[in-house]
Coordinates of C-alpha atoms in Angstrom, one line a residue:
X1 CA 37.0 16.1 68.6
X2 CA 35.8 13.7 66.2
X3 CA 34.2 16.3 64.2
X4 CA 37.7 17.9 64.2
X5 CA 39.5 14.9 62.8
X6 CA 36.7 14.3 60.0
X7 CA 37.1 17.9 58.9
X8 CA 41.1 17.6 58.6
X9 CA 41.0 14.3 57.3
X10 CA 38.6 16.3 54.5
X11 CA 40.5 19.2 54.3
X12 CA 43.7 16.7 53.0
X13 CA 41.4 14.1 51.0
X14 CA 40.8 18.0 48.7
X15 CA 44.2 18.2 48.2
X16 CA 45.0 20.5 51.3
X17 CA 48.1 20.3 54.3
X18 CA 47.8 20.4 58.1
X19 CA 49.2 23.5 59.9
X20 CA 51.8 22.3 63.3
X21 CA 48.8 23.5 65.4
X22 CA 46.2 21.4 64.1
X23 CA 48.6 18.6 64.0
X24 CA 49.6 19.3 67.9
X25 CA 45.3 19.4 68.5
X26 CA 45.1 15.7 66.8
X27 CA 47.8 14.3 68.9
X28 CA 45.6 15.4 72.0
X29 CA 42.5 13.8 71.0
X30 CA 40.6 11.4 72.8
X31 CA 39.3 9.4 70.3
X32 CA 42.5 7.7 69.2
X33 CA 40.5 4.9 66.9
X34 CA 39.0 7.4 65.0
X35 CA 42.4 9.0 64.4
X36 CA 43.5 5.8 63.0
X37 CA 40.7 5.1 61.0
X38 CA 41.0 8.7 59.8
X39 CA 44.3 8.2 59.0
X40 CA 44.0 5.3 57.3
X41 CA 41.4 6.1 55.1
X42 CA 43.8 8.7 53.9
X43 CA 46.7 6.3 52.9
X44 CA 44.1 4.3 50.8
X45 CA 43.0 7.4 48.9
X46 CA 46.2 8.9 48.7
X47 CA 48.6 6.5 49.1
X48 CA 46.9 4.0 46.9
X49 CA 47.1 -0.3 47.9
X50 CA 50.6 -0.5 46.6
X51 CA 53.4 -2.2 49.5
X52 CA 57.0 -0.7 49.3
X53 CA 59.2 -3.2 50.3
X54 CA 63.4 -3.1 50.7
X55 CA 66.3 -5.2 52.1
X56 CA 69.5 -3.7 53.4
X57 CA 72.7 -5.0 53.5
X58 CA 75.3 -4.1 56.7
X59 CA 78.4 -3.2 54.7
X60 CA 80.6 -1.7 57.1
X61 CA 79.8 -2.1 60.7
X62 CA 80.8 -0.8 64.1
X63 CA 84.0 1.5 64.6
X64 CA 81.9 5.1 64.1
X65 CA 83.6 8.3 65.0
X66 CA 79.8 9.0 65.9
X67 CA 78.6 9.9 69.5
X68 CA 74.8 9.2 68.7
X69 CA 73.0 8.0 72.1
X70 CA 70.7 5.2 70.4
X71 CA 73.8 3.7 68.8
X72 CA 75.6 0.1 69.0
X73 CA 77.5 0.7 66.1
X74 CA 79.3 3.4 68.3
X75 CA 83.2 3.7 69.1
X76 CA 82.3 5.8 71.8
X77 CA 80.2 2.9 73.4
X78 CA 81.6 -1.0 73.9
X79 CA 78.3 -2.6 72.9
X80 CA 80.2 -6.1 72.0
X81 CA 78.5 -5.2 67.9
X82 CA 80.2 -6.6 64.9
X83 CA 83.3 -4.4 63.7
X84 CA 84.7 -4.8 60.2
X85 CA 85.4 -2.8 56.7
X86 CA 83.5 -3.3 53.5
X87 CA 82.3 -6.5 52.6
X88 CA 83.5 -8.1 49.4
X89 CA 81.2 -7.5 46.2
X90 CA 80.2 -11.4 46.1
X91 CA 78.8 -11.0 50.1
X92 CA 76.8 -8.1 48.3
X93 CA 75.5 -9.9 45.7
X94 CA 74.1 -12.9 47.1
X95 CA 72.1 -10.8 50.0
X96 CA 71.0 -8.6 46.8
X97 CA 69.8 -11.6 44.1
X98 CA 68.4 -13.7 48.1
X99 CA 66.0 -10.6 48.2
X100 CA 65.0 -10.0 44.8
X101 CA 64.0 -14.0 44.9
X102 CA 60.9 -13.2 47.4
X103 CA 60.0 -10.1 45.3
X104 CA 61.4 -7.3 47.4
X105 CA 61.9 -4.3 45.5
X106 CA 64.8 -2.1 46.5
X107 CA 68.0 -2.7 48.2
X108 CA 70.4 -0.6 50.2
X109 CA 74.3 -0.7 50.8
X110 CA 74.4 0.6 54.7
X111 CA 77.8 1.4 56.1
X112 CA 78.9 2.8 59.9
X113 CA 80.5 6.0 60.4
X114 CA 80.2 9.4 59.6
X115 CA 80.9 9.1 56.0
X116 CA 82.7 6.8 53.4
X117 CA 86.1 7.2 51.9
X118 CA 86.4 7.9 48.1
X119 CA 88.4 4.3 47.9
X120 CA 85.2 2.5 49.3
X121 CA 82.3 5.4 47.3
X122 CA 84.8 3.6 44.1
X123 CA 84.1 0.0 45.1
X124 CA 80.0 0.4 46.4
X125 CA 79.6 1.6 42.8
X126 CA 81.6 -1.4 41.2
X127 CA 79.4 -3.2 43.7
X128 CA 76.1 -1.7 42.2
X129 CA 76.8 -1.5 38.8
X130 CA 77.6 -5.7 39.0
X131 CA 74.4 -6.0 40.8
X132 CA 72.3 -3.8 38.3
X133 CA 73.7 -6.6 35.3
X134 CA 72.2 -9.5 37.5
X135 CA 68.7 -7.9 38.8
X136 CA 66.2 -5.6 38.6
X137 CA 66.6 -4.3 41.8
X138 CA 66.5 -0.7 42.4
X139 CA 69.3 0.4 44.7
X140 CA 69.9 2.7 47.7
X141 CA 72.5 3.9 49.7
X142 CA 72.8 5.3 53.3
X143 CA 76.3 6.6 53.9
X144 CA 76.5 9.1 56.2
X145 CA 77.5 12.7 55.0
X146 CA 78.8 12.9 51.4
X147 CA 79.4 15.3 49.4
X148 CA 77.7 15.9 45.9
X149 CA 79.9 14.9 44.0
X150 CA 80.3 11.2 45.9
X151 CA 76.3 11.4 45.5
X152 CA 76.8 11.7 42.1
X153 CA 79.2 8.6 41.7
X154 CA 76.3 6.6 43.4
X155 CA 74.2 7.7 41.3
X156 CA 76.2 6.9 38.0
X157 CA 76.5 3.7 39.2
X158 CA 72.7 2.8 39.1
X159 CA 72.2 4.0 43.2
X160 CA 68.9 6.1 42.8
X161 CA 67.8 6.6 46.3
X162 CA 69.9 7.8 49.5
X163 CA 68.9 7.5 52.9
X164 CA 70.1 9.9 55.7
X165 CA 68.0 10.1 59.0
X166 CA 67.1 13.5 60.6
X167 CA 66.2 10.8 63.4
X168 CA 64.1 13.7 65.7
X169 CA 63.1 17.2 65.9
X170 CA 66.0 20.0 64.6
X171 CA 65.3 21.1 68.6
X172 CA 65.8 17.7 70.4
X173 CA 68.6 16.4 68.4
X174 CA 71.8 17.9 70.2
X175 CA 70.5 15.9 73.3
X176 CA 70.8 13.2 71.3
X177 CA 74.4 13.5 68.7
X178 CA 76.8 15.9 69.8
X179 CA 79.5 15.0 66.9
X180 CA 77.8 16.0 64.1
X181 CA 74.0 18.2 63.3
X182 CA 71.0 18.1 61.9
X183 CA 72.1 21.0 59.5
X184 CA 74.7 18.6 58.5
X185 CA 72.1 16.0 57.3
X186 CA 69.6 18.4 55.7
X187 CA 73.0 19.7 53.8
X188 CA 73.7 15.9 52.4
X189 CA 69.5 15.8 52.0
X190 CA 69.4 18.6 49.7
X191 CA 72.6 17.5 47.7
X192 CA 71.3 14.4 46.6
X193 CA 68.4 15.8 45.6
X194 CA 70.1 18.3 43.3
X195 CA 71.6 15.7 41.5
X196 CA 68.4 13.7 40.9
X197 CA 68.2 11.3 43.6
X198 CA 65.1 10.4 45.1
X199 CA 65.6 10.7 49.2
X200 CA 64.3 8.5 52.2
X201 CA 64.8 9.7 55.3
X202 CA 62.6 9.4 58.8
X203 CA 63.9 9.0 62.5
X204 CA 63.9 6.8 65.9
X205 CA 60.7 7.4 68.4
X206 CA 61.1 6.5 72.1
X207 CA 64.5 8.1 72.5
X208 CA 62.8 11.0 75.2
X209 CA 61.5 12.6 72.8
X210 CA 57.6 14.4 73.5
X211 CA 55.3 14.3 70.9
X212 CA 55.7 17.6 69.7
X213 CA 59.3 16.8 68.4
X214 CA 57.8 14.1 66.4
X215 CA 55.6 16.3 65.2
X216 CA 58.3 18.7 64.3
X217 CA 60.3 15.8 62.4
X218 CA 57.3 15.2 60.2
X219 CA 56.8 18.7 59.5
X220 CA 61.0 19.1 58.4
X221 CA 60.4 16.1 56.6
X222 CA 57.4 17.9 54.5
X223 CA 59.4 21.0 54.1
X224 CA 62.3 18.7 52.2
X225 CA 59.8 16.9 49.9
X226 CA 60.7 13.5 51.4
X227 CA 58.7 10.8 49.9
X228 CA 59.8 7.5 51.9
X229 CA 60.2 7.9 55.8
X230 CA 61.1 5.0 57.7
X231 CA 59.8 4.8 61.2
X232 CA 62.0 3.5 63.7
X233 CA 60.8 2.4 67.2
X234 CA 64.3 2.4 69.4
X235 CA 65.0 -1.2 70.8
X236 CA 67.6 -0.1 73.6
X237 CA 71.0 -1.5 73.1
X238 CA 73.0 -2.6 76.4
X239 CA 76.0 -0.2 76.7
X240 CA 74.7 2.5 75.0
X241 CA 73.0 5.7 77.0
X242 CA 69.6 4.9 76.3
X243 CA 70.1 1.5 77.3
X244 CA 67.3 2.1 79.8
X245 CA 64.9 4.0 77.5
X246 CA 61.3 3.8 78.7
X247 CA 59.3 1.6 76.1
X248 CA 56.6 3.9 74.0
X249 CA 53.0 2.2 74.6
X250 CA 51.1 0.8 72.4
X251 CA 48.8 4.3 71.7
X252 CA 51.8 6.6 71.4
X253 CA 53.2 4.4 68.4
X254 CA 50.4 4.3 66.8
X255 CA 49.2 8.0 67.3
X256 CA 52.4 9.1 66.2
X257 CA 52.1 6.7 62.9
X258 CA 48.9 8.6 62.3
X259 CA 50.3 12.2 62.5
X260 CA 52.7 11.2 59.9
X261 CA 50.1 10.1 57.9
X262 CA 47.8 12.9 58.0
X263 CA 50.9 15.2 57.6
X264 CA 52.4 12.7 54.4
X265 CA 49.3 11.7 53.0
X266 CA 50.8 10.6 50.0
X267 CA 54.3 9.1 51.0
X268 CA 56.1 5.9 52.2
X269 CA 55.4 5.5 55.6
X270 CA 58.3 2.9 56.3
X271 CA 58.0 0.5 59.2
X272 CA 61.9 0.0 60.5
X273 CA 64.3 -1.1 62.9
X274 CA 62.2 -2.4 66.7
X275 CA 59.5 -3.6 64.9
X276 CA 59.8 -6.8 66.9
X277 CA 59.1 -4.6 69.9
X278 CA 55.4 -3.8 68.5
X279 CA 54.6 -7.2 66.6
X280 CA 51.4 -7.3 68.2
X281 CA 50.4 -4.2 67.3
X282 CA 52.2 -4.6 63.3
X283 CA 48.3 -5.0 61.6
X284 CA 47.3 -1.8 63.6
X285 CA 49.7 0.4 62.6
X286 CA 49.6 -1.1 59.3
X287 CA 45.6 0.3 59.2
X288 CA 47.0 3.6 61.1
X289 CA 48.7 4.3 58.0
X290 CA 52.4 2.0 57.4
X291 CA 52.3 1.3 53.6
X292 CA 56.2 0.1 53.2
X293 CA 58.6 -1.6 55.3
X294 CA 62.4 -2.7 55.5
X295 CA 62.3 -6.7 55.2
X296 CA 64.7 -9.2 56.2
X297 CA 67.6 -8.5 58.9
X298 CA 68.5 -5.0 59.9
X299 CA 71.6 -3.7 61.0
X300 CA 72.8 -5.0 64.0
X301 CA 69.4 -6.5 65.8
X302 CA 66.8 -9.2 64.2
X303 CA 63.9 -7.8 61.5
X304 CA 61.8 -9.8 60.0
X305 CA 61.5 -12.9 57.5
X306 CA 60.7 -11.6 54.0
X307 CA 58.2 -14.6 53.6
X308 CA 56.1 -13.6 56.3
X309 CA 56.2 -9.7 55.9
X310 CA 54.5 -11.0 52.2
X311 CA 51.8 -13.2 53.3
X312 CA 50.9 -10.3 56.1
X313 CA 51.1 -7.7 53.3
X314 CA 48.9 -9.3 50.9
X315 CA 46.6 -10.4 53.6
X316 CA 45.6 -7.0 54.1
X317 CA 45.1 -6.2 50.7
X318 CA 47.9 -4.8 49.4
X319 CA 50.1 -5.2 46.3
X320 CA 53.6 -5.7 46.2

């Protein structure tokens, strides 16, 4: 088995891709360190030493027409979150210029529900546009399902990336959103890159998902060119359906970080929202093959503090 992982990770170090079925063969191996090893060795080479870092901002929370299972920013679920409409441009601008003080590198206007009106699309670009004159920021946007030509106001505005989540496997997702699909979200994927924005999009583990659905997420995720995935570990929210989700251990985490290395050798492997739940395993996945991470607060549960995500960063040898 060792020889196996070796030979792949020298088949992608030449410039070559993993088929499903040698991906499905890793994730059964017994030697889970030399997976990560493997797979780390392959973000240095391909990847490079370089941290991506980002902020986001919660612009309009709660109050979705969404039925998503992992969700506390669902109507359909009375999780006690924070409901309210877009937050006024100064709110904006002082998370925005807090972030780009410790260095952080992008930030991201983030708003509940299934999409945005034109009114608010109107004022997030006012929004951007005055934060663009103040810092050097680059700026994302994760919006829900908009239509190219809203895409293209963003982008106008100075907005270069968009995020939209496929979350899990084009198979598993029905069990998971009923409301709206995946073909939905590869539609809004493919739009924004047709108009010249870069795209980040990744998904939730631990939702009842088997490992094979991860694998099939990384493998859509290959077939749209996606550069920056975010990794999200779920951290079960009271009143939702999965508030009793069984916890991932420590080796699936980390085994499914290293898949989505060896299938992305070159991309943003994005730690997300639960990383509290695996802070004691945050320098091993980091070595499995995490070069970026969203830094700060997250929507509606605790992240991180910026200074420390730094010091950890550059500990390990990375530039910001």
């Amino acid at each position: 088995m060792s020889f196996m992982i070796e030979s792949l990770k020298q088949h992608i170090l030449s410039g070559g891709q993993i088929t499903r079925e040698e991906a499905i063969r890793l994730a059964g191996t017994g030697n889970r360190q030399a997976l990560y090893v493997a797979a780390g060795e392959i973000r240095e080479r391909m990847a490079g030493g370089r941290f991506d870092t980002c902020s986001i901002i919660n612009a309009r929370s709660g109050k979705c027409s969404e039925n998503c299972r992992w969700c506390a920013q669902s109507a359909a679920y009375h999780t006690g979150v924070d409901t309210y409409e877009l937050v006024d441009e100064e709110t904006c601008l002082q998370a925005a210029m807090l972030n780009a003080r410790y260095g952080v590198d992008k930030f991201s206007f983030v708003t509940s529900g299934r999409t945005l009106s034109d009114r608010n699309i109107d004022r997030i670009c006012g929004y951007a546009r005055f934060i663009k004159r103040q810092s050097g920021l680059h700026l994302c946007a994760s919006m829900g399902l908009l239509r190219k030509e809203q895409l293209k106001k963003l982008l106008d505005a100075g907005i270069t990336r968009y995020h939209c989540n496929l979350e899990t496997s084009p198979r598993y997702f029905p069990q998971l959103c009923t409301t709206h699909t995946i073909e939905e979200k590869i539609t809004t994927i493919r739009a924004a890159q047709e108009i010249g924005m870069e795209v980040c999009s990744g998904g939730i583990i631990g939702m009842g998902e088997s490992m094979e659905d991860r694998i099939d997420l990384a493998f859509t995720l290959r077939e749209l060119s996606v550069r920056s995935i975010p990794i999200n570990i779920l951290n079960p929210i009271p009143s939702t359906p999965l508030e009793h989700a069984e916890p991932l251990s420590d080796e699936e985490v980390l085994t499914t970080i290293a898949l989505f290395r060896f299938i992305h050798p070159s991309a943003y492997l994005r730690f997300a929202g639960g990383r509290k739940l695996i802070a004691h395993i945050e320098t091993e996945a980091i070595r499995a093959g995490i070069n970026s991470a969203i830094v700060g607060d997250l929507l509606t549960t605790i992240g991180s503090k910026v200074s420390e995500d730094m010091e950890k960063v550059r500990g390990l040898g990375f530039t910001l």
